[in-house]
Coordinates of C-alpha atoms in Angstrom, one line a residue:
X1 CA 96.2 -7.4 -13.9
X2 CA 92.6 -7.1 -15.2
X3 CA 90.2 -6.2 -12.5
X4 CA 86.8 -6.1 -14.3
X5 CA 84.9 -8.3 -16.7
X6 CA 87.1 -9.4 -19.6
X7 CA 86.2 -9.6 -23.3
X8 CA 84.5 -12.8 -24.2
X9 CA 84.6 -13.1 -28.0
X10 CA 81.5 -14.7 -29.5
X11 CA 82.0 -17.9 -31.5
X12 CA 82.9 -17.2 -35.2
X13 CA 79.7 -17.0 -37.2
X14 CA 81.4 -17.4 -40.6
X15 CA 84.7 -18.8 -41.6
X16 CA 87.4 -16.3 -42.6
X17 CA 87.7 -15.7 -46.3
X18 CA 90.6 -17.6 -48.0
X19 CA 91.5 -14.6 -50.2
X20 CA 92.4 -12.1 -47.5
X21 CA 95.3 -9.8 -48.7
X22 CA 97.3 -10.5 -45.5
X23 CA 96.7 -12.0 -42.1
X24 CA 93.4 -11.1 -40.3
X25 CA 95.3 -8.8 -38.0
X26 CA 97.0 -7.0 -40.9
X27 CA 93.7 -6.5 -42.7
X28 CA 92.0 -5.3 -39.6
X29 CA 94.8 -2.9 -38.9
X30 CA 94.4 -1.4 -42.4
X31 CA 90.6 -1.2 -41.9
X32 CA 91.2 0.7 -38.6
X33 CA 93.6 3.1 -40.4
X34 CA 91.0 3.7 -43.1
X35 CA 88.4 4.3 -40.4
X36 CA 90.7 6.9 -38.8
X37 CA 91.1 8.7 -42.2
X38 CA 87.4 8.7 -42.8
X39 CA 86.8 10.1 -39.3
X40 CA 89.3 12.8 -39.8
X41 CA 87.5 13.9 -43.0
X42 CA 84.2 13.9 -41.2
X43 CA 82.9 10.7 -43.0
X44 CA 81.7 9.2 -39.7
X45 CA 79.4 6.6 -41.2
X46 CA 82.2 5.2 -43.3
X47 CA 84.5 5.2 -40.3
X48 CA 81.9 3.1 -38.4
X49 CA 81.8 0.7 -41.2
X50 CA 85.6 0.3 -41.3
X51 CA 85.8 -0.2 -37.5
X52 CA 82.9 -2.7 -37.6
X53 CA 84.5 -4.7 -40.4
X54 CA 87.8 -4.8 -38.4
X55 CA 85.9 -6.1 -35.3
X56 CA 84.1 -8.7 -37.4
X57 CA 87.3 -9.9 -38.8
X58 CA 89.3 -10.4 -35.6
X59 CA 86.7 -10.1 -32.8
X60 CA 85.2 -13.6 -33.0
X61 CA 86.5 -17.0 -32.0
X62 CA 89.3 -17.9 -29.7
X63 CA 91.9 -16.1 -31.9
X64 CA 90.3 -12.8 -30.9
X65 CA 92.1 -13.0 -27.5
X66 CA 95.4 -12.6 -29.5
X67 CA 94.2 -9.2 -30.8
X68 CA 92.9 -7.4 -27.7
X69 CA 94.9 -4.3 -28.2
X70 CA 93.7 -3.7 -31.8
X71 CA 90.2 -4.7 -30.8
X72 CA 90.1 -2.2 -27.9
X73 CA 91.2 0.6 -30.2
X74 CA 88.5 -0.3 -32.8
X75 CA 85.8 -0.4 -30.2
X76 CA 87.0 2.9 -28.7
X77 CA 87.2 4.6 -32.1
X78 CA 83.8 3.4 -33.1
X79 CA 82.5 4.8 -29.8
X80 CA 84.0 8.2 -30.8
X81 CA 81.9 8.0 -34.0
X82 CA 78.7 7.3 -32.1
X83 CA 79.7 10.2 -29.8
X84 CA 79.4 12.5 -32.8
X85 CA 75.8 11.4 -33.2
X86 CA 75.0 11.6 -29.4
X87 CA 74.2 7.9 -29.5
X88 CA 75.0 7.5 -25.8
X89 CA 73.8 3.9 -25.4
X90 CA 76.1 2.8 -28.3
X91 CA 79.0 4.9 -26.9
X92 CA 78.6 3.1 -23.5
X93 CA 78.4 -0.3 -25.1
X94 CA 81.5 0.2 -27.3
X95 CA 83.5 1.8 -24.5
X96 CA 82.6 -1.1 -22.2
X97 CA 83.9 -3.6 -24.8
X98 CA 87.1 -1.5 -25.2
X99 CA 87.6 -1.6 -21.5
X100 CA 87.0 -5.4 -21.3
X101 CA 89.8 -5.7 -23.8
X102 CA 92.1 -3.3 -22.0
X103 CA 91.0 -2.2 -18.5
X104 CA 93.6 0.6 -18.4
X105 CA 92.2 2.4 -21.5
X106 CA 91.9 5.9 -20.2
X107 CA 90.1 7.4 -23.2
X108 CA 87.4 4.7 -23.1
X109 CA 86.7 5.5 -19.4
X110 CA 86.6 9.2 -20.2
X111 CA 84.3 8.8 -23.2
X112 CA 82.0 6.5 -21.3
X113 CA 81.9 9.0 -18.4
X114 CA 80.7 11.6 -20.9
X115 CA 78.0 9.3 -22.2
X116 CA 76.8 8.4 -18.7
X117 CA 76.9 12.1 -17.8
X118 CA 74.7 12.9 -20.8
X119 CA 72.2 10.2 -19.8
X120 CA 72.3 11.4 -16.1
X121 CA 73.5 8.0 -14.9
X122 CA 75.4 9.7 -12.1
X123 CA 76.5 6.6 -10.2
X124 CA 78.0 5.1 -13.4
X125 CA 79.5 8.4 -14.3
X126 CA 81.2 8.8 -10.9
X127 CA 82.7 5.3 -11.2
X128 CA 84.2 6.2 -14.6
X129 CA 85.4 9.5 -13.4
X130 CA 87.1 7.9 -10.4
X131 CA 88.8 5.4 -12.7
X132 CA 90.1 8.3 -15.0
X133 CA 91.7 9.9 -11.9
X134 CA 93.0 6.6 -10.7
X135 CA 94.7 5.9 -14.1
X136 CA 95.9 9.5 -14.5
X137 CA 96.3 11.2 -11.1
X138 CA 97.3 14.5 -12.8
X139 CA 93.7 14.8 -13.8
X140 CA 92.6 15.2 -10.2
X141 CA 93.1 19.0 -10.1
X142 CA 91.6 19.6 -13.5
X143 CA 88.5 17.4 -12.7
X144 CA 88.1 18.5 -9.1
X145 CA 85.0 20.6 -9.5
X146 CA 83.4 18.2 -11.9
X147 CA 84.1 15.3 -9.5
X148 CA 82.4 17.2 -6.6
X149 CA 79.4 17.9 -8.8
X150 CA 79.0 14.3 -10.1
X151 CA 79.6 12.9 -6.6
X152 CA 76.8 15.1 -5.2
X153 CA 74.4 14.1 -8.0
X154 CA 75.3 10.4 -7.6
X155 CA 74.4 10.7 -3.9
X156 CA 71.1 12.4 -4.7
X157 CA 70.3 9.8 -7.3
X158 CA 71.1 7.1 -4.7
X159 CA 68.8 8.6 -2.2
X160 CA 66.0 9.0 -4.8
X161 CA 66.4 5.4 -6.0
X162 CA 66.4 4.2 -2.4
X163 CA 63.2 6.1 -1.6
X164 CA 61.5 4.7 -4.7
X165 CA 62.6 1.1 -3.8
X166 CA 61.4 1.5 -0.2
X167 CA 58.1 2.9 -1.6
X168 CA 57.7 -0.2 -3.8
X169 CA 58.5 -2.5 -0.9
X170 CA 56.0 -0.8 1.3
X171 CA 53.3 -1.1 -1.4
X172 CA 54.1 -4.8 -1.8
X173 CA 54.0 -5.2 2.0
X174 CA 50.7 -3.5 2.2
X175 CA 49.3 -5.7 -0.6
X176 CA 50.3 -8.8 1.3
X177 CA 49.4 -7.6 4.8
X178 CA 46.1 -6.1 3.6
X179 CA 44.8 -9.6 3.1
X180 CA 45.0 -9.9 6.9
X181 CA 43.6 -6.5 7.7
X182 CA 47.0 -5.0 8.5
X183 CA 49.5 -2.5 7.0
X184 CA 53.2 -1.8 7.0
X185 CA 52.5 1.3 9.1
X186 CA 51.5 -0.9 12.0
X187 CA 55.1 -2.2 12.3
X188 CA 57.7 0.0 13.9
X189 CA 61.5 -0.5 13.8
X190 CA 63.2 0.5 17.0
X191 CA 67.0 0.8 17.1
X192 CA 68.9 -0.4 20.2
X193 CA 71.4 2.5 21.0
X194 CA 73.8 0.0 22.6
X195 CA 74.0 -2.6 19.9
X196 CA 72.8 -0.7 16.8
X197 CA 70.4 -3.6 16.0
X198 CA 66.7 -3.1 15.3
X199 CA 63.7 -4.8 16.8
X200 CA 60.3 -4.8 15.2
X201 CA 57.2 -4.0 17.3
X202 CA 53.6 -4.4 16.2
X203 CA 51.2 -1.5 17.0
X204 CA 47.6 -2.5 16.8
X205 CA 45.3 0.3 15.7

């Protein structure tokens, strides 16, 4: 069963052409195949155009929900194209769309991990890496060292972000309290060893 956000197709902006050489899904499948062939030849821009045309054809309106498998592949393949250009934001966006269509899409998680790693978004990278191992436990041994490294960097990033957030909160507190001749430093949090709760005491300078 899907566990994350699911694909929500936008409303169809333009009606489908009447002269399509087949059903929308058939035409989109042919476009996807053409994109694969362009990608294999190194014609990455042409591949992006083919995948985008396929998505435009079947990715809008309520009928899009009938083509999630094909859509997920087109999004993931287009992400592979953007990966060639190191366009990490676009890789993340398209992989996310692919995952919304199919939340078991291993390649999409792996590719999004690579993009998050390149952008040093360690918390997001760790989540993707965990999902890769969850979907394919045989990867655990292969990715063991990388997982430890990313986990360590994610924790360091969390601590850094926490310190920055606390610093901003302190600055905000001092700005408000300063109007009354006080500062955050005059308030001390004392932890009760028995209950683990905190009490706040005011220290007048």
